mmCIF file of C-alpha atoms in Angstrom:
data_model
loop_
_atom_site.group_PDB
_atom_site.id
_atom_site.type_symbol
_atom_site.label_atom_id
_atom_site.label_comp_id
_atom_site.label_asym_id
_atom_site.label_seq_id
_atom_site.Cartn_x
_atom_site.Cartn_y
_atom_site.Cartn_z
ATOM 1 C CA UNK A 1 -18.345 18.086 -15.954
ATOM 2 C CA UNK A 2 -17.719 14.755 -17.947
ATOM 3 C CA UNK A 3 -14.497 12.585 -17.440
ATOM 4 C CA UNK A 4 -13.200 10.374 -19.484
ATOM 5 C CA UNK A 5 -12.807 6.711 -17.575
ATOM 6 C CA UNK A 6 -11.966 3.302 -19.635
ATOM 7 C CA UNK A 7 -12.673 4.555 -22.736
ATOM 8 C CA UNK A 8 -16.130 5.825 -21.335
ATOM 9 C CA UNK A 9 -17.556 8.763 -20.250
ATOM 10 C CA UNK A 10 -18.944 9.137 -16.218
ATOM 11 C CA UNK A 11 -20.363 12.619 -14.921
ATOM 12 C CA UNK A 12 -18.755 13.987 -12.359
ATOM 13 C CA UNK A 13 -20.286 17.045 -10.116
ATOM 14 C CA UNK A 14 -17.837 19.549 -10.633
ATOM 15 C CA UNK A 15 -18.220 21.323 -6.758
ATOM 16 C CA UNK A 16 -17.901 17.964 -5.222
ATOM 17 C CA UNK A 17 -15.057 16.600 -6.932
ATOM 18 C CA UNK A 18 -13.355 20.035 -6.045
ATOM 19 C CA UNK A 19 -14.279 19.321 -1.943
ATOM 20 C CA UNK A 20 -12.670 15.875 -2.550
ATOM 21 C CA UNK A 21 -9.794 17.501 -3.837
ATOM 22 C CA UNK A 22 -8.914 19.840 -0.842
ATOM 23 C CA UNK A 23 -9.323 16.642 1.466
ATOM 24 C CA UNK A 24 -7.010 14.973 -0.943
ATOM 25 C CA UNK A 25 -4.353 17.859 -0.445
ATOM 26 C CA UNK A 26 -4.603 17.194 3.625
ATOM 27 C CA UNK A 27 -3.874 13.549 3.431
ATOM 28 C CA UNK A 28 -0.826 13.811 1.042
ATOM 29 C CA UNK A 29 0.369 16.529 3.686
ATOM 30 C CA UNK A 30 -0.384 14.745 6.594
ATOM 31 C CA UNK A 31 1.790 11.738 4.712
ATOM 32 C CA UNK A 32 4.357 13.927 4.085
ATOM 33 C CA UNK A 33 4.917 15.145 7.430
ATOM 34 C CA UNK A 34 4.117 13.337 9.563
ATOM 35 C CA UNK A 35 7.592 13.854 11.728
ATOM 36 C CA UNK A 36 6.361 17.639 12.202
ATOM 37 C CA UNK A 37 3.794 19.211 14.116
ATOM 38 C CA UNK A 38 0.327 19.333 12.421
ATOM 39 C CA UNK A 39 -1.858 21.758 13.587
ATOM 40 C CA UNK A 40 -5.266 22.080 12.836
ATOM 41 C CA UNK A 41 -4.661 25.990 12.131
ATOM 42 C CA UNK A 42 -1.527 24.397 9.206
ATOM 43 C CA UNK A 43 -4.165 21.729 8.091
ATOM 44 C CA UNK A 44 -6.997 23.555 7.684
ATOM 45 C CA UNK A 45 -4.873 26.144 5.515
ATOM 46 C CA UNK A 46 -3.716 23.324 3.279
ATOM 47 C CA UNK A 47 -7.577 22.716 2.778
ATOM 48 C CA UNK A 48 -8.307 26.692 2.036
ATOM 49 C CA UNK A 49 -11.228 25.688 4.796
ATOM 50 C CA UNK A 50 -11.812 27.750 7.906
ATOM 51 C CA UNK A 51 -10.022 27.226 10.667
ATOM 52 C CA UNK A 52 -13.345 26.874 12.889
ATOM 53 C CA UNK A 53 -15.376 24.786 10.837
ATOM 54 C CA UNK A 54 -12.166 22.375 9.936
ATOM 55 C CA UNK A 55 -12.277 20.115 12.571
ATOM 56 C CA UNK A 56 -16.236 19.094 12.237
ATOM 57 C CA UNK A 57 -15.508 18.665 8.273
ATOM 58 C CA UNK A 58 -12.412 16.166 8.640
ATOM 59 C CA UNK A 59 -14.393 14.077 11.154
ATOM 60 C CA UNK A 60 -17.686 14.263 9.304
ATOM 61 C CA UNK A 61 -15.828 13.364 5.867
ATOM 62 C CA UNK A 62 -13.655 10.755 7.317
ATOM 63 C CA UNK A 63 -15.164 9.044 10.346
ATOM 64 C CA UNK A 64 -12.695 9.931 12.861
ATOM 65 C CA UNK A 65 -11.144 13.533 13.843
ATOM 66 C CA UNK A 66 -7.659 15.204 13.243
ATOM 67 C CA UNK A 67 -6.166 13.670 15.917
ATOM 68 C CA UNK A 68 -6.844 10.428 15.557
ATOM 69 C CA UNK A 69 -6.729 10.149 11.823
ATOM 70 C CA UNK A 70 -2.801 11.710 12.216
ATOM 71 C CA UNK A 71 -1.758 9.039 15.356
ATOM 72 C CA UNK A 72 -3.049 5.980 13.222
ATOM 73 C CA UNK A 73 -1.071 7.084 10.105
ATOM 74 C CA UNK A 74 2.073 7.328 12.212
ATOM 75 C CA UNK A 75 1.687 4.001 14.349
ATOM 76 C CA UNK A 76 1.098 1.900 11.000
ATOM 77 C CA UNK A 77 4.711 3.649 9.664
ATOM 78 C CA UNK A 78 5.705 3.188 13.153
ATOM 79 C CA UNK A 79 4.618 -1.034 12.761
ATOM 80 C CA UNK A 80 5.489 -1.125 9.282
ATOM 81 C CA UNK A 81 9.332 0.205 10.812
ATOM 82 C CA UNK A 82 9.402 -2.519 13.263
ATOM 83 C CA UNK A 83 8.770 -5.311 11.123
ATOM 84 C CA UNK A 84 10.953 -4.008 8.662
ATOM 85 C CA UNK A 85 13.915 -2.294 9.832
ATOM 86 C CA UNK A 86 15.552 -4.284 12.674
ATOM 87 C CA UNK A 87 17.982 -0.894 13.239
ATOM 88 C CA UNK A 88 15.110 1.156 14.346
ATOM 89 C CA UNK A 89 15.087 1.841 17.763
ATOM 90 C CA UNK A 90 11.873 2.529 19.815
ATOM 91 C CA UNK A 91 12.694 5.874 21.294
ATOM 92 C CA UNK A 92 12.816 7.073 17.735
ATOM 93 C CA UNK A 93 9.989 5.771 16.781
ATOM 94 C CA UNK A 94 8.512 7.210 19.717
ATOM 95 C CA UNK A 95 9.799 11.014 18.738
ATOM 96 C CA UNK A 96 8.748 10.579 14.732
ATOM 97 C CA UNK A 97 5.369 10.185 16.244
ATOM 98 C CA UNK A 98 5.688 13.410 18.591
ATOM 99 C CA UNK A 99 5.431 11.484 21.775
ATOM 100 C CA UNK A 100 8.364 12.720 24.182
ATOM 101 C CA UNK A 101 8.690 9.235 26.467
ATOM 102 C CA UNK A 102 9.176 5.796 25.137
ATOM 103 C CA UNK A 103 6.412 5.102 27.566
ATOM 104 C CA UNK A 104 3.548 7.225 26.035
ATOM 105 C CA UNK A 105 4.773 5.511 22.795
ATOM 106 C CA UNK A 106 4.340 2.194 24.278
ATOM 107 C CA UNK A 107 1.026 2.886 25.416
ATOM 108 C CA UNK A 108 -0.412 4.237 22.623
ATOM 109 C CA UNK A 109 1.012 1.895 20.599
ATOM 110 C CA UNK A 110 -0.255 -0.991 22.467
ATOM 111 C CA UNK A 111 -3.408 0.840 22.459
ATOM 112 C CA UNK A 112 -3.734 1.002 18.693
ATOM 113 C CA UNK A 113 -2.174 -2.851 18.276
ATOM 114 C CA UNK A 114 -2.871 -4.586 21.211
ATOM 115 C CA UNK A 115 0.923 -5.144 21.746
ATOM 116 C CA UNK A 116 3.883 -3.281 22.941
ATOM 117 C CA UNK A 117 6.438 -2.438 20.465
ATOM 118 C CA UNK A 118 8.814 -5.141 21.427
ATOM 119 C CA UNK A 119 6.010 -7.685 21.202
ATOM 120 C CA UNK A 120 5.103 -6.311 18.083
ATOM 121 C CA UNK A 121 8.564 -6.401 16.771
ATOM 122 C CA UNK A 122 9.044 -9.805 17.474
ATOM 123 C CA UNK A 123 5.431 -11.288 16.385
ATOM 124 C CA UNK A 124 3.867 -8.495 14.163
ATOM 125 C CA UNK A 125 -0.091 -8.842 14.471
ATOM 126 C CA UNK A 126 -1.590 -6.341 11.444
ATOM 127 C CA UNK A 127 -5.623 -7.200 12.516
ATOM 128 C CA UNK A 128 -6.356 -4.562 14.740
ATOM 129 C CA UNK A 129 -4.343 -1.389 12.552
ATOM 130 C CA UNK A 130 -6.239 -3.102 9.085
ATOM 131 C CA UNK A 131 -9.019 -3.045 11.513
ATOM 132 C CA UNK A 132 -9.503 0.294 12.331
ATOM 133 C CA UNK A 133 -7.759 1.467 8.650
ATOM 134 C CA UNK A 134 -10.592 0.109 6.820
ATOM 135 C CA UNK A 135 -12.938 1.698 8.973
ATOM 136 C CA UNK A 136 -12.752 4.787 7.971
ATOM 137 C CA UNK A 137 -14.921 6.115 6.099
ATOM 138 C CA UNK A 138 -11.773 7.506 3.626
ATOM 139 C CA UNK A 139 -12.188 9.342 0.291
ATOM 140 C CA UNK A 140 -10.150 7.364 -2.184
ATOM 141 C CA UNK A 141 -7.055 8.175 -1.804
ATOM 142 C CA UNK A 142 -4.471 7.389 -4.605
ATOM 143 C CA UNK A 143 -4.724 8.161 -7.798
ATOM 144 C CA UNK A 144 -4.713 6.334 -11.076
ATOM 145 C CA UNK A 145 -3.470 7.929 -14.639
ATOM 146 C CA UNK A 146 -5.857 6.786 -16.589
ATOM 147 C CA UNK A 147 -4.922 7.882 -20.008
ATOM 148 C CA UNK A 148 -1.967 5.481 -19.689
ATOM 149 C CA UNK A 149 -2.536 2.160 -19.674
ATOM 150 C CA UNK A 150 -0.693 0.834 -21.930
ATOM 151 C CA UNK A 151 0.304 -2.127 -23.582
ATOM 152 C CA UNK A 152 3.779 -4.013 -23.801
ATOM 153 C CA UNK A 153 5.373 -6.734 -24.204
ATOM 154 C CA UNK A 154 6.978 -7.996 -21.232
ATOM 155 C CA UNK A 155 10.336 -9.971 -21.483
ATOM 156 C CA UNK A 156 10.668 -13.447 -19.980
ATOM 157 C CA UNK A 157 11.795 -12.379 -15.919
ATOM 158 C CA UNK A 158 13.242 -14.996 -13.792
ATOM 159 C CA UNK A 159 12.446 -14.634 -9.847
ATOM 160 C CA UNK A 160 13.396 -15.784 -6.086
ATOM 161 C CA UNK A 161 9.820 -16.209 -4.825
ATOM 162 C CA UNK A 162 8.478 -16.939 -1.960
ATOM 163 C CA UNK A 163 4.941 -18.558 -1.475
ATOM 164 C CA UNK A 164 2.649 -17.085 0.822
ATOM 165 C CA UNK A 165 -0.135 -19.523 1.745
ATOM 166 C CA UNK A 166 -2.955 -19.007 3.803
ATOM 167 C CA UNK A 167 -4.332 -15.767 5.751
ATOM 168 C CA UNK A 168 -3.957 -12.427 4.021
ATOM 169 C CA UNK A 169 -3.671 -10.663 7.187
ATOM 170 C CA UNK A 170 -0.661 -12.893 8.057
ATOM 171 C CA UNK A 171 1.371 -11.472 4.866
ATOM 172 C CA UNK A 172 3.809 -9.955 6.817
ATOM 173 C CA UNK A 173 4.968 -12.461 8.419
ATOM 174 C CA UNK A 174 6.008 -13.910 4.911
ATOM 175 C CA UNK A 175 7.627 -10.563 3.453
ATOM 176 C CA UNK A 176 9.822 -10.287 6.923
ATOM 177 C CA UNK A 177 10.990 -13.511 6.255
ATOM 178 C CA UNK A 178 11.830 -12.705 2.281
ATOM 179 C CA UNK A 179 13.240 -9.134 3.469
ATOM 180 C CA UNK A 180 15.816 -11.372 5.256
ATOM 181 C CA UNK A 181 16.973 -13.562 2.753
ATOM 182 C CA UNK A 182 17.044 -10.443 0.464
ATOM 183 C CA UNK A 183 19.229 -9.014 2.869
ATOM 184 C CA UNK A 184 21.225 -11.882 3.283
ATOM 185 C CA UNK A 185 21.824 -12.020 -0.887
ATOM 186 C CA UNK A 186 22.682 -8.478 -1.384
ATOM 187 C CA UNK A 187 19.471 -8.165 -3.310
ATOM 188 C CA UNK A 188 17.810 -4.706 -2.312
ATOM 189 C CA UNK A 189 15.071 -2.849 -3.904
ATOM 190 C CA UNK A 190 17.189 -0.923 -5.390
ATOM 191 C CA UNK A 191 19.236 -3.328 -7.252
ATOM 192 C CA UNK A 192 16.606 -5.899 -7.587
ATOM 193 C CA UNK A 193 12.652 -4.978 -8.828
ATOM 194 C CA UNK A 194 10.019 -6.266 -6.770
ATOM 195 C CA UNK A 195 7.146 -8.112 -8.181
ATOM 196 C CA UNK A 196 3.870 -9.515 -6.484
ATOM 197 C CA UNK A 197 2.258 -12.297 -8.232
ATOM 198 C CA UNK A 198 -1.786 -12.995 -7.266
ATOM 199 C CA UNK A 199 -2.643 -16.386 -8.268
ATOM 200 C CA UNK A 200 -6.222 -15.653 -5.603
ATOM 201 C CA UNK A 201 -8.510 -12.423 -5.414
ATOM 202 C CA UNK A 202 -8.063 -12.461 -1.226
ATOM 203 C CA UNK A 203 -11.858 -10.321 -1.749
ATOM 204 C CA UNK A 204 -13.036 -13.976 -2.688
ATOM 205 C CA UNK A 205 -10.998 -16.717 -1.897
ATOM 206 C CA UNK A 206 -10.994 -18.177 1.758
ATOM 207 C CA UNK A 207 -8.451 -16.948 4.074
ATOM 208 C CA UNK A 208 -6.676 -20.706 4.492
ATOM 209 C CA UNK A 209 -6.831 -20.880 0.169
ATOM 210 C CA UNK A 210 -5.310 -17.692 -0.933
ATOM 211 C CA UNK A 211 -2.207 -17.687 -2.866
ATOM 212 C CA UNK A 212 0.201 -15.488 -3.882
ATOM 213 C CA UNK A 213 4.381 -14.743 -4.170
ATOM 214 C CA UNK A 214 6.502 -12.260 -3.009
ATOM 215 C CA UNK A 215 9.409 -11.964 -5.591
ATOM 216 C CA UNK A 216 12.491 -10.096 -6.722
ATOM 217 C CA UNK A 217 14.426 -10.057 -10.231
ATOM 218 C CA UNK A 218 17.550 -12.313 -10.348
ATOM 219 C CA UNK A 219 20.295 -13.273 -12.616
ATOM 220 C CA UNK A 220 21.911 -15.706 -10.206
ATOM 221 C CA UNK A 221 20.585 -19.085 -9.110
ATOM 222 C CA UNK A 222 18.556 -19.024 -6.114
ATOM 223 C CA UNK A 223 20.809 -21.595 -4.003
ATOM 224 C CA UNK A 224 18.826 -23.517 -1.079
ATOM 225 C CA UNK A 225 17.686 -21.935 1.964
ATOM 226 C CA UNK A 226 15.611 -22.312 5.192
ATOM 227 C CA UNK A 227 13.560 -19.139 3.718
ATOM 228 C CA UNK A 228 11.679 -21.284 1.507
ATOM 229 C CA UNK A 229 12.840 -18.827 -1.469
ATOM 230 C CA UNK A 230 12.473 -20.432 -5.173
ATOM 231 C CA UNK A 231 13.387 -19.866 -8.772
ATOM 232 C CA UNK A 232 10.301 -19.134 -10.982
ATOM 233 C CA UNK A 233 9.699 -16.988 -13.830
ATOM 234 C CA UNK A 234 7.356 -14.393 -15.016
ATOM 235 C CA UNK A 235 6.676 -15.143 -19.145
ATOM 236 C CA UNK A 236 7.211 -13.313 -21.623
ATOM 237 C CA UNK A 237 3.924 -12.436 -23.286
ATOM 238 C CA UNK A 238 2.009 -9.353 -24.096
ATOM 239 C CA UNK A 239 0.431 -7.433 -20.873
ATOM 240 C CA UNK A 240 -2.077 -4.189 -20.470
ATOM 241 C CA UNK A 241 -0.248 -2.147 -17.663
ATOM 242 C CA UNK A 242 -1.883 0.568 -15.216
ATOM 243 C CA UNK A 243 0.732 2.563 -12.963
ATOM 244 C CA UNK A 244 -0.962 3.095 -9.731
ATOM 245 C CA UNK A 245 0.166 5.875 -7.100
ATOM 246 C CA UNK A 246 -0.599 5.611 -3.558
ATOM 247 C CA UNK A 247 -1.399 3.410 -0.910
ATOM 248 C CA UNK A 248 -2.593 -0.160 -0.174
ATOM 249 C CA UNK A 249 -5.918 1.498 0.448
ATOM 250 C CA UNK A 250 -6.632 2.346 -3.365
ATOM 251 C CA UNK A 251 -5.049 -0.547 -5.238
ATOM 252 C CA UNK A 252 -7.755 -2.908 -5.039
ATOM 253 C CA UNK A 253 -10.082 -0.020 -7.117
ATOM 254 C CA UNK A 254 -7.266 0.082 -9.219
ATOM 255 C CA UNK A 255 -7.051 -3.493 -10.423
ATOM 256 C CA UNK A 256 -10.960 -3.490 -10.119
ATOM 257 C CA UNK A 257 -10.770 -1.150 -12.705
ATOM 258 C CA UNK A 258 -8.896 -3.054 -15.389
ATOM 259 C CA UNK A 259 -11.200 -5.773 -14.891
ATOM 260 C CA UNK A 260 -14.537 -4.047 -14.687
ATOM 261 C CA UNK A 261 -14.039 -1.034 -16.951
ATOM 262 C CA UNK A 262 -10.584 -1.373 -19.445
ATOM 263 C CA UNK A 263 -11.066 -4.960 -20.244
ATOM 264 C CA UNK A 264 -14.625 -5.265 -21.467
ATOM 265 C CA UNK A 265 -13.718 -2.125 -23.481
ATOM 266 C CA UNK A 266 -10.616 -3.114 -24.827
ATOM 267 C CA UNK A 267 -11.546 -5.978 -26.869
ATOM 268 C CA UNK A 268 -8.559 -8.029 -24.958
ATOM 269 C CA UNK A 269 -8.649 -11.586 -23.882
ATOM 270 C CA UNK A 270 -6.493 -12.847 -20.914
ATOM 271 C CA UNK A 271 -3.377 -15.183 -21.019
ATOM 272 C CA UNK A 272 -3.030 -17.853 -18.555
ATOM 273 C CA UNK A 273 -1.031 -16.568 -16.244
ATOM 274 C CA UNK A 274 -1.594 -14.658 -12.985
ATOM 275 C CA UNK A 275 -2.062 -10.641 -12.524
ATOM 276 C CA UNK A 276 1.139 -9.394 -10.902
ATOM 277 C CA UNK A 277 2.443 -6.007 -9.650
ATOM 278 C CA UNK A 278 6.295 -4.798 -9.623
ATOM 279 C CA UNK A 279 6.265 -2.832 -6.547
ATOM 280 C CA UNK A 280 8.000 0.195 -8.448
ATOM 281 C CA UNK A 281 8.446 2.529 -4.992
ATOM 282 C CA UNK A 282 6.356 1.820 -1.651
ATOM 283 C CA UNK A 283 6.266 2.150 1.951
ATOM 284 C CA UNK A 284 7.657 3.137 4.242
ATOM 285 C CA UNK A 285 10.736 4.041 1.925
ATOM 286 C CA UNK A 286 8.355 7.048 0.681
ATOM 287 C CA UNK A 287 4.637 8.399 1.627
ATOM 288 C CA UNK A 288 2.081 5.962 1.570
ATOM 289 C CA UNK A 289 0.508 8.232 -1.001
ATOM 290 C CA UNK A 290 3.945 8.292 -3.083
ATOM 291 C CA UNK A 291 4.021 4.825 -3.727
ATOM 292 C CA UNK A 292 4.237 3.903 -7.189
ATOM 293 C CA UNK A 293 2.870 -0.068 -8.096
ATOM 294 C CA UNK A 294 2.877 -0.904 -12.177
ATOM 295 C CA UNK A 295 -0.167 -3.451 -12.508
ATOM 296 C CA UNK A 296 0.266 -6.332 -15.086
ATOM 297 C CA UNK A 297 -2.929 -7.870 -16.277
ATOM 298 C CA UNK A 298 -1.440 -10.813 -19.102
ATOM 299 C CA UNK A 299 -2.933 -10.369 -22.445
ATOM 300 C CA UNK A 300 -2.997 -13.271 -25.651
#
């Protein structure tokens, strides 16, 4: 079986890709539901794999079994809900992630973070979830639609940025403190698109050197605040653009991709001027593998 990639061609084994497939179908579901009770029996049927041989393929393909693969899924929504939604009370959290006492949350939560929920709440620590995340030895998960990356010609986009400086793994920190001034200007998600702009590659710039800004569309000037939120713009200026669905996981292979693969083949030369995403949908307002991210590499 030969797909077409970038303009190329790469052979693909067609019984493997089909295995990769069913394991695909079990994360999505496991994404999707995660506030219902999954079974091994219900999981293994999504797969079409038997029941009794289920268990040893999950933990063989992914590195960890059922169980544990499901409970870190829900405690990063479950941290990702605490930084992010102030509302959210704990007990909830700790019924969304079928625990039936706040104090079985708390302990398995501080198990998995190496902070209670409260703690976590009020000082959000990411290392130990990324941690463990990236450990796992996942399939890729995500998808890109290849056969559409287009190109545009993106109109001039003024934005109230914020500058994150320093430690990747201390990003959330900085989009807390942008959620709150978003909040505070009536700018939601919904009203206002979210863009990322990467000025470093964090795969090869030291921690204390990256760069990058969190931003959202405006119209209005960005008055001054203790937030540290600016006015910059995004130029016009022709771009190639890749729509990416899924999670965090996958979009580094995606941008990889217009780099390693589309570009060389493309003919294209680069514009000065940063890649940047507009975060079109993303967690934990849907499934970490519905999340929809347009990537904008700027073209002369």
């Amino acid at each position: 079986m030969r797909v077409s990639f970038g303009g190329s061609e790469l052979t693909v084994n067609p019984a493997s890709h089909a295995y990769r497939k069913r394991f695909q179908r079990v994360l999505d579901h496991i994404d999707a539901h995660l506030d219902e009770g999954l079974t091994l029996d219900g999981l293994s049927a999504v797969a079409a794999f038997s029941k009794f041989h289920f268990h040893r393929q999950f933990s063989e393909y992914l590195g960890v079994p059922v169980h544990q693969y499901v409970q870190l899924v829900r405690m990063r929504r479950a941290a990702y809900q605490l930084t992010f939604h102030d509302g959210v009370r704990i007990v909830e959290l700790a019924l969304a992630c079928g625990y039936e006492s706040h104090e079985a949350f708390s302990r398995a939560f501080r198990a998995a973070t190496g902070a209670s929920p409260s703690a976590f709440r009020e000082r959000p620590d990411w290392r130990r979830l990324d941690e463990t995340y990236e450990a796992i030895n996942a399939i890729e998960r995500g998808h890109m639609d290849q056969r559409h990356i287009e190109t545009i010609e993106f109109p001039t986009t003024r934005i109230a940025a914020i500058e994150h400086r320093g430690d990747p793994r201390s990003i959330f920190a900085t989009v807390r403190k942008f959620v709150d001034w978003r909040k505070r200007n009536g700018l939601s998600p919904s009203r206002s698109a979210t863009y990322n702009v990467f000025y470093d590659d964090p795969r090869t710039t030291p921690p204390d050197a990256f760069r990058m800004d969190i931003a959202a569309a405006i119209e209005g000037a960005v008055e001054p605040n203790e937030h540290g939120v600016v006015e910059k713009t995004i130029p016009a200026g022709r771009c190639a653009v890749l729509r990416y669905v899924g999670g965090e996981d996958g979009l580094s292979r995606a941008i990889h991709h217009l780099y390693a693969s589309w570009l060389p083949a493309s003919g294209e030369e680069l514009r000065d001027f940063p890649l940047f995403l507009q975060r079109v949908r993303f967690f934990p307002e849907v499934p970490d593998h519905e999340a929809v991210t347009d990537i904008f590499l700027p073209l002369r």
